[in-house]
Tab-separated table of C-alpha atoms and ligand atoms in Angstrom:
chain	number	residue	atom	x	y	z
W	1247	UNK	CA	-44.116	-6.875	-36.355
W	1248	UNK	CA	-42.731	-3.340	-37.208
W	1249	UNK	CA	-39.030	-3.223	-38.206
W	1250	UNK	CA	-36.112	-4.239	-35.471
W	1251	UNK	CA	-35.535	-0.482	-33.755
W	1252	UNK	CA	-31.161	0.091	-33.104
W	1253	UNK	CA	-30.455	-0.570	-29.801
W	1254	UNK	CA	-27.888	2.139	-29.066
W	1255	UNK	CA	-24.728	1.858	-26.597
W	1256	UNK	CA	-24.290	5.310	-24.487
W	1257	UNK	CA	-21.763	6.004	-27.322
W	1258	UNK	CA	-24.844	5.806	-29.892
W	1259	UNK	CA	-22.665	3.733	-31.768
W	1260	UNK	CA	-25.298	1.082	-33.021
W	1261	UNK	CA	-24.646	-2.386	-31.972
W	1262	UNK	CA	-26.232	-5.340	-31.979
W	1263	UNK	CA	-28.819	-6.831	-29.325
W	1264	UNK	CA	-28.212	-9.693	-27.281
W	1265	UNK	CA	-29.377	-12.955	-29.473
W	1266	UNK	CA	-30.827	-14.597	-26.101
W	1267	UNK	CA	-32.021	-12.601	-23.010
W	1268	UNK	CA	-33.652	-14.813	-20.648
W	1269	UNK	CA	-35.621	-13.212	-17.833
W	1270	UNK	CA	-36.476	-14.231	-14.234
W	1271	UNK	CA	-39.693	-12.074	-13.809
W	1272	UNK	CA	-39.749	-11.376	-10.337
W	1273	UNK	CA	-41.307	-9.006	-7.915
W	1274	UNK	CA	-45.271	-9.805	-8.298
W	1275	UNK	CA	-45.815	-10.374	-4.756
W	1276	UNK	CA	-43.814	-6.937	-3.329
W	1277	UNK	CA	-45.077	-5.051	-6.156
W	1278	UNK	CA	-49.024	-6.234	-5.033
W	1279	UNK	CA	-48.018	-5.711	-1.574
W	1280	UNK	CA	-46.781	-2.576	-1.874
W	1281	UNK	CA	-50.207	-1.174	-3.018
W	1282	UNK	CA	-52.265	-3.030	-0.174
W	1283	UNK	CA	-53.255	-5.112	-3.516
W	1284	UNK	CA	-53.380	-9.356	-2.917
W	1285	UNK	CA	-50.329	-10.917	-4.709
W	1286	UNK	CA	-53.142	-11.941	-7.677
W	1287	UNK	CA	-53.635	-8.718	-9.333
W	1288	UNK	CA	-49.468	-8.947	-8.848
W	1289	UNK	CA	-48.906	-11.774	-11.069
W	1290	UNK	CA	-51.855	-10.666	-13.104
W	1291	UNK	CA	-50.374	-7.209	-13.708
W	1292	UNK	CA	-46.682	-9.500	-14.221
W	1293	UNK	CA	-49.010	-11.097	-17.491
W	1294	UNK	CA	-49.413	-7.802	-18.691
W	1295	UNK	CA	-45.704	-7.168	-18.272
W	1296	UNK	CA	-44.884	-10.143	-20.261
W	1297	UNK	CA	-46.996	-9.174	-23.060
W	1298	UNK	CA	-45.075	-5.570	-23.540
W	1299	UNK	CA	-41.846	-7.385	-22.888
W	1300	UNK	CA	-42.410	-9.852	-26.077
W	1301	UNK	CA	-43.658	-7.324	-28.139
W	1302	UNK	CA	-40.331	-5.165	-27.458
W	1303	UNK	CA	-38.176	-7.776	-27.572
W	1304	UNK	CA	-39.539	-8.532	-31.542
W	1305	UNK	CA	-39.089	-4.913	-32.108
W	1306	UNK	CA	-35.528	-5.297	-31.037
W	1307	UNK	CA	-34.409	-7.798	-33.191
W	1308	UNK	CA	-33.732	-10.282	-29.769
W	1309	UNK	CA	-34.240	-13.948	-31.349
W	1310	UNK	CA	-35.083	-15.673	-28.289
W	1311	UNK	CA	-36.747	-14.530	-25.128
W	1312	UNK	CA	-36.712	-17.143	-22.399
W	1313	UNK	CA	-38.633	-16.250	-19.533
W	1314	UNK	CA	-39.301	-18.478	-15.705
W	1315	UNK	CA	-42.860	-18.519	-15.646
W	1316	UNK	CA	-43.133	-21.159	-12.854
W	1317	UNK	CA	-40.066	-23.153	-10.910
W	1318	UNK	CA	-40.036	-26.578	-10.081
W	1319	UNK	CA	-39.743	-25.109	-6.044
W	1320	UNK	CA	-42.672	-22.713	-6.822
W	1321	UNK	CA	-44.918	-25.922	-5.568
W	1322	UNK	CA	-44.292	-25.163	-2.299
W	1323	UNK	CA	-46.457	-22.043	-2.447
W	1324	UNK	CA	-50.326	-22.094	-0.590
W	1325	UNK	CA	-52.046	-24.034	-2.921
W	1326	UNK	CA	-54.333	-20.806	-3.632
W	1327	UNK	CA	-51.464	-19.099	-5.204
W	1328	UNK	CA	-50.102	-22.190	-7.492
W	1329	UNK	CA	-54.327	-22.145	-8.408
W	1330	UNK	CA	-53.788	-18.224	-9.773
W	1331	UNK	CA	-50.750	-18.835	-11.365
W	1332	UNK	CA	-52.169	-22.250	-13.446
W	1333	UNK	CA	-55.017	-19.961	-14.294
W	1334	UNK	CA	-53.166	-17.390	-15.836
W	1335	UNK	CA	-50.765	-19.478	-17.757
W	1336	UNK	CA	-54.143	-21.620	-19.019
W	1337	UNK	CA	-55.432	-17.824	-20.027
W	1338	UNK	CA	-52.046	-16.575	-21.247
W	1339	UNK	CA	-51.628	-19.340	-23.832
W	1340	UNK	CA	-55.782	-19.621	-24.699
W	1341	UNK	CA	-56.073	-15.754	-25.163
W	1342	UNK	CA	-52.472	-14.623	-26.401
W	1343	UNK	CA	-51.815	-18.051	-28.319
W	1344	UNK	CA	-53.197	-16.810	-31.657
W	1345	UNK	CA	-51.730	-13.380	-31.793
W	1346	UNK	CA	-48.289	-14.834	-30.567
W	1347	UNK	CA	-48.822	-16.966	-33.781
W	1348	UNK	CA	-49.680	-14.224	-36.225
W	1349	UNK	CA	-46.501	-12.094	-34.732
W	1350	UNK	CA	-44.630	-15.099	-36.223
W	1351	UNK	CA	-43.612	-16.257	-32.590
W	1352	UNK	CA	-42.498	-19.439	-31.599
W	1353	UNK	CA	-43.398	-21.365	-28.534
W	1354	UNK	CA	-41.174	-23.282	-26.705
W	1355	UNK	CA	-41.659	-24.765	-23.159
W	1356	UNK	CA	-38.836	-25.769	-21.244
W	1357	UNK	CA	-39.292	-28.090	-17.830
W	1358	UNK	CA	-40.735	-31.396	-16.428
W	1359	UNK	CA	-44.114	-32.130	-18.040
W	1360	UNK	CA	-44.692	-35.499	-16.997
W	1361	UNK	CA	-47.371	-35.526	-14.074
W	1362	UNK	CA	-48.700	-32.035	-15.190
W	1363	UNK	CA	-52.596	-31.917	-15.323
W	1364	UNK	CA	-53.758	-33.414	-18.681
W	1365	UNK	CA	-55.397	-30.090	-20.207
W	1366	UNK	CA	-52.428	-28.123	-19.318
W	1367	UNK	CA	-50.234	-30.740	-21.137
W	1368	UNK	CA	-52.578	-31.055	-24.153
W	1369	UNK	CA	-52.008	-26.722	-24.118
W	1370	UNK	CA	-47.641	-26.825	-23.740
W	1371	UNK	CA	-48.224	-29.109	-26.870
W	1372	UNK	CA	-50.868	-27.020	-28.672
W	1373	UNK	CA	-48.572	-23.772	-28.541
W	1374	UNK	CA	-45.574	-25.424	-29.664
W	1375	UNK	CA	-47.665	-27.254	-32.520
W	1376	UNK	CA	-49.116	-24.780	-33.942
W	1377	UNK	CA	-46.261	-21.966	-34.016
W	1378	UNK	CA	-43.651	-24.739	-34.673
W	1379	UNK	CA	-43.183	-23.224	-38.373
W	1380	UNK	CA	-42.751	-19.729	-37.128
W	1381	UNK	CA	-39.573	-18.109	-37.549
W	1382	UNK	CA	-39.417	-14.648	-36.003
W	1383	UNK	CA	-38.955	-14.146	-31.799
W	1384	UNK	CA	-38.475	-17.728	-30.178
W	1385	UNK	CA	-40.443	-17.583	-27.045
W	1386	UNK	CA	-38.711	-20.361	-24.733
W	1387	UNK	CA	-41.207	-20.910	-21.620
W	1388	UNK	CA	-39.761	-22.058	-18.258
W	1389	UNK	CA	-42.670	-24.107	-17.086
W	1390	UNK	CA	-42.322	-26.457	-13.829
W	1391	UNK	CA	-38.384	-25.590	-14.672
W	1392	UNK	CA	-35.885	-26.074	-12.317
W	1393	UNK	CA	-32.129	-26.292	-13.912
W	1394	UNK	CA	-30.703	-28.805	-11.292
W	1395	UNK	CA	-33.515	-30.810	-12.596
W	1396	UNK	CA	-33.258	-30.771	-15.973
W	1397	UNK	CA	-29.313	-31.925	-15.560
W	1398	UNK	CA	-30.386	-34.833	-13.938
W	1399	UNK	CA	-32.615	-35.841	-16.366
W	1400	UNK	CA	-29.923	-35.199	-19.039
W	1401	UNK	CA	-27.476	-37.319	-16.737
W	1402	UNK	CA	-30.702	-39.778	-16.644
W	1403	UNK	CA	-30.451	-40.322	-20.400
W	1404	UNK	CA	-26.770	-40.033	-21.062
W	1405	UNK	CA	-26.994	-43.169	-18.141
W	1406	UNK	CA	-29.510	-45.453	-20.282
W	1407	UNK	CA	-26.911	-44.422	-23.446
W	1408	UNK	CA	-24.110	-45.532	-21.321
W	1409	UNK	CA	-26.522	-48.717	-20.007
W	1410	UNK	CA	-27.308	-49.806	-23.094
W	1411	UNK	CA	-23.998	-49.942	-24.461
W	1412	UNK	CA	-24.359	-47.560	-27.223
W	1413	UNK	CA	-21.567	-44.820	-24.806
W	1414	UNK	CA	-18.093	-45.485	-23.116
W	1415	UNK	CA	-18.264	-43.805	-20.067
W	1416	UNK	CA	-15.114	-41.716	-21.558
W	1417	UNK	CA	-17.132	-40.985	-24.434
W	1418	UNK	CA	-19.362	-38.435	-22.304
W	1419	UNK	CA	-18.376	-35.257	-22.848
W	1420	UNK	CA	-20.093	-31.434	-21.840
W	1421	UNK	CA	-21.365	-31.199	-25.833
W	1422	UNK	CA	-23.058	-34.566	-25.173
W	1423	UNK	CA	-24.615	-34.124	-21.979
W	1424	UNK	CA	-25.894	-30.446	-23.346
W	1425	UNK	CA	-27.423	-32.504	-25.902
W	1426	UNK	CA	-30.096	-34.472	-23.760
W	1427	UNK	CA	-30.509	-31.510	-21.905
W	1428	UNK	CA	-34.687	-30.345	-22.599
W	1429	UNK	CA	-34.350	-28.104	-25.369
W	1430	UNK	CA	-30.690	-29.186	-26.630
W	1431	UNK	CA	-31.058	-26.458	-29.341
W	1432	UNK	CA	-30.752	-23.943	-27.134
W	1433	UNK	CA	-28.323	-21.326	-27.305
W	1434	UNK	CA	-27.126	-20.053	-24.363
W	1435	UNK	CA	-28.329	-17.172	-22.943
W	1436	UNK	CA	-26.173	-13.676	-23.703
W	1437	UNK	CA	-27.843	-11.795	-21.266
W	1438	UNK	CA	-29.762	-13.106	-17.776
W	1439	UNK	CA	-31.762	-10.173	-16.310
W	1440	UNK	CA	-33.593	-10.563	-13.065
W	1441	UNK	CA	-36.220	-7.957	-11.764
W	1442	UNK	CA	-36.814	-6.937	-7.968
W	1443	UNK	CA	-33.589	-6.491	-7.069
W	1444	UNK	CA	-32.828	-9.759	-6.049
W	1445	UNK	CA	-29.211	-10.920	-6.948
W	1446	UNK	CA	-29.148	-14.379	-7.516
W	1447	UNK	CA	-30.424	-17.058	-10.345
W	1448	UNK	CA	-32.616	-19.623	-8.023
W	1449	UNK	CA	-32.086	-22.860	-10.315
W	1450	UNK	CA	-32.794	-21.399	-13.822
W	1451	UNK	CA	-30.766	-22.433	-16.963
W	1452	UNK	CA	-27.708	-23.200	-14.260
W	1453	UNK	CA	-26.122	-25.440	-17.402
W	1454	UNK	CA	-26.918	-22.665	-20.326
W	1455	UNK	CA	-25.860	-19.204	-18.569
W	1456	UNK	CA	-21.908	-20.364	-17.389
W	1457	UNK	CA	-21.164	-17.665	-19.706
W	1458	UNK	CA	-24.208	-14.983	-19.933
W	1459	UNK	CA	-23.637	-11.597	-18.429
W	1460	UNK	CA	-26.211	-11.149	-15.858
W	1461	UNK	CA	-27.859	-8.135	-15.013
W	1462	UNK	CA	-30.174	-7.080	-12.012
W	1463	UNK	CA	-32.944	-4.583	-12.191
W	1464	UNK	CA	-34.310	-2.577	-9.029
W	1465	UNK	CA	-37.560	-2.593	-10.617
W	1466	UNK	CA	-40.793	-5.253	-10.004
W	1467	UNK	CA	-41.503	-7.569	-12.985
W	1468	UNK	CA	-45.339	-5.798	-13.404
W	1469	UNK	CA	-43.842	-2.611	-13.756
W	1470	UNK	CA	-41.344	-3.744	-16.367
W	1471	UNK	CA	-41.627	-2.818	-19.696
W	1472	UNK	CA	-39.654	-2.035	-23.324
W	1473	UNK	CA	-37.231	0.562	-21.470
W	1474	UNK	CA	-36.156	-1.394	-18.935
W	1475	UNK	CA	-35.444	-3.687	-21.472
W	1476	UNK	CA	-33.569	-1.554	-23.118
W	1477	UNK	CA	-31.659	-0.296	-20.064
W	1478	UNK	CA	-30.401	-3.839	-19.488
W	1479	UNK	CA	-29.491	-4.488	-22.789
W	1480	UNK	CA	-27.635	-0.998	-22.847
W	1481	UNK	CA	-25.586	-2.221	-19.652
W	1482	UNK	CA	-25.025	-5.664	-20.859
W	1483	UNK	CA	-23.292	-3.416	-23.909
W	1484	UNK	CA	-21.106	-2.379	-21.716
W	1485	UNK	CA	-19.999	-5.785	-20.357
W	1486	UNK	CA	-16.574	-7.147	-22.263
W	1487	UNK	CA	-16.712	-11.063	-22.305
W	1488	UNK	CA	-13.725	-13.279	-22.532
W	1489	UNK	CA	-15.548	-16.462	-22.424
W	1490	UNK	CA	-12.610	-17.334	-19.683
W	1491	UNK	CA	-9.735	-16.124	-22.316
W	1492	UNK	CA	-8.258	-12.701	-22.418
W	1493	UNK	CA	-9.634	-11.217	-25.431
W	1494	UNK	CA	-12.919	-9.553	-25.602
W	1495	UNK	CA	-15.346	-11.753	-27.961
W	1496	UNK	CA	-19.011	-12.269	-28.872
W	1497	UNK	CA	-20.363	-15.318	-28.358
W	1498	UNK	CA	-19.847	-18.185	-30.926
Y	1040	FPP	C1	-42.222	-13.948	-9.097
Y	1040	FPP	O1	-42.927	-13.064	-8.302
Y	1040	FPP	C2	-42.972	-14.446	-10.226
Y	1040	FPP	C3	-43.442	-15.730	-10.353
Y	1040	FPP	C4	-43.398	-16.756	-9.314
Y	1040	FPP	C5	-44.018	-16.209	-11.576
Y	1040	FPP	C6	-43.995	-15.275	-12.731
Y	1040	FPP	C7	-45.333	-15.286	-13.272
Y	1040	FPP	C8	-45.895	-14.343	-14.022
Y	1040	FPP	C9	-45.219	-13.150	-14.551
Y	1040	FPP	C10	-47.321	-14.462	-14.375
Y	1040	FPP	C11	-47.697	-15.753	-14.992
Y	1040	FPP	C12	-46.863	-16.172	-16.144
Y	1040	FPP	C13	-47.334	-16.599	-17.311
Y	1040	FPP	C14	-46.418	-17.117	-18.375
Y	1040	FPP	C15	-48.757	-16.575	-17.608
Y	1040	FPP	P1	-43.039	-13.461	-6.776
Y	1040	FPP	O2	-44.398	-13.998	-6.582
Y	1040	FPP	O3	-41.950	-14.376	-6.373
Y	1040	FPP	O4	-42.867	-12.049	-6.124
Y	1040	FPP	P2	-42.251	-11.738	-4.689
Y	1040	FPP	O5	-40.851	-12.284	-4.678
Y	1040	FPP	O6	-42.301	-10.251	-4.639
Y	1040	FPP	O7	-43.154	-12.390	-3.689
């Protein structure tokens, strides 16, 4: 990957990027719509959008992009739609898999696998295996994710801890129950950004972006690209955070 470009505040004072941006990619279906085009070639074109938006986030210097691909509610779409989606995340990860790996990315997938079809489980596994050594962009993928979810299942294994004797119930604390959470490395998101205009986070990373500045775009996810990116990152510049204190400070 070429060399991180300065992301410049209005001031052009250069400061740093965001470390995490997470992204709800929104938008396919209006954007399709808009163009008399079926809500396919949408969330195809939104593949296309992703690619761009990985490569500029490596050229920024961001160190991990986490991006809702598919939500644990997104099952209640016609099963036609849920069929186009699966096929383009099979695609995305057989076609863009390799050169992912050779930009030094690593995968990450986030959400419930358990009950997922077997080939799509054997390729969640395969990406993360075989970039696991990589250490430039962290690509976290929000897969069957829903964030009410994953708490539970975090509450679900602090509960056997507790069951089994080896917790107090006083001994659960917030750093403990972040720990079983499905990725307990995680940082927290600095910046959420959600395309389409939509204000709102719809049950993604509800535990990891308490703090994260969020940031709405008026702009459909297949028409987003390394400028929008930029744009958000410009206004999330401008945000102070206090982290619920009074002085403005980064985020530990
Ligand atoms: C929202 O658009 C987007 C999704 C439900 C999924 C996002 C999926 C992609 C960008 C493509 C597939 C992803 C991967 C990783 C291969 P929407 O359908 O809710 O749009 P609408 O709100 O305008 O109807």
């Amino acid at each position: 990957m070429s060399e991180p470009a300065p992301v410049l505040d209005p001031a052009g004072i250069a400061s740093g990027p965001p470390s995490h941006v997470a992204i709800i990619m929104d938008g396919n279906g209006r954007w399709a719509a808009a163009r008399g085009l079926p809500r396919s070639e949408g969330h195809r074109r939104g593949v296309e959008a992703l690619r761009r938006t990985v490569r500029a986030a490596g050229d920024m210097g961001i160190g991990v992009l986490t991006i809702f691909s598919f939500s644990a509610e997104n099952w209640t779409r016609p099963a036609s739609e849920i069929r186009d989606l699966l096929i383009l995340l099979r695609r995305f990860i057989r076609n863009d898999l390799a050169q992912l790996h050779g930009n030094n990315v690593r995968v990450r997938i986030i959400g419930e696998r358990a009950g997922l079809e077997p080939d799509l489980h054997s390729l969640l596994n395969e990406a993360e295996e075989l970039t696991k050594n990589n250490d430039g962009l962290l690509l976290v993928v929000a897969f069957n994710y829903g964030g009410r979810q994953e708490i539970v299942r975090a509450a679900q294994r602090v509960a056997e801890s507790v069951r089994s004797g080896a917790t107090a119930p006083h001994e659960i604390t917030a750093d403990m129950l972040r720990g079983h959470l499905d990725y307990p490395d995680l940082p927290d998101p600095d910046l959420v950004i959600r395309t389409s205009g939509e204000q709102r986070l719809s049950n993604f990373l509800l535990w990891q972006s308490a703090y994260s500045e969020l940031v709405f775009l008026p702009v459909y996810w297949p028409d987003f690209d390394g400028a929008a990116l930029q744009s958000a990152i410009l206004e999330y510049q401008r945000r102070e955070r206090r982290f619920g204190g009074l002085e403005a400070r980064t985020a530990s």
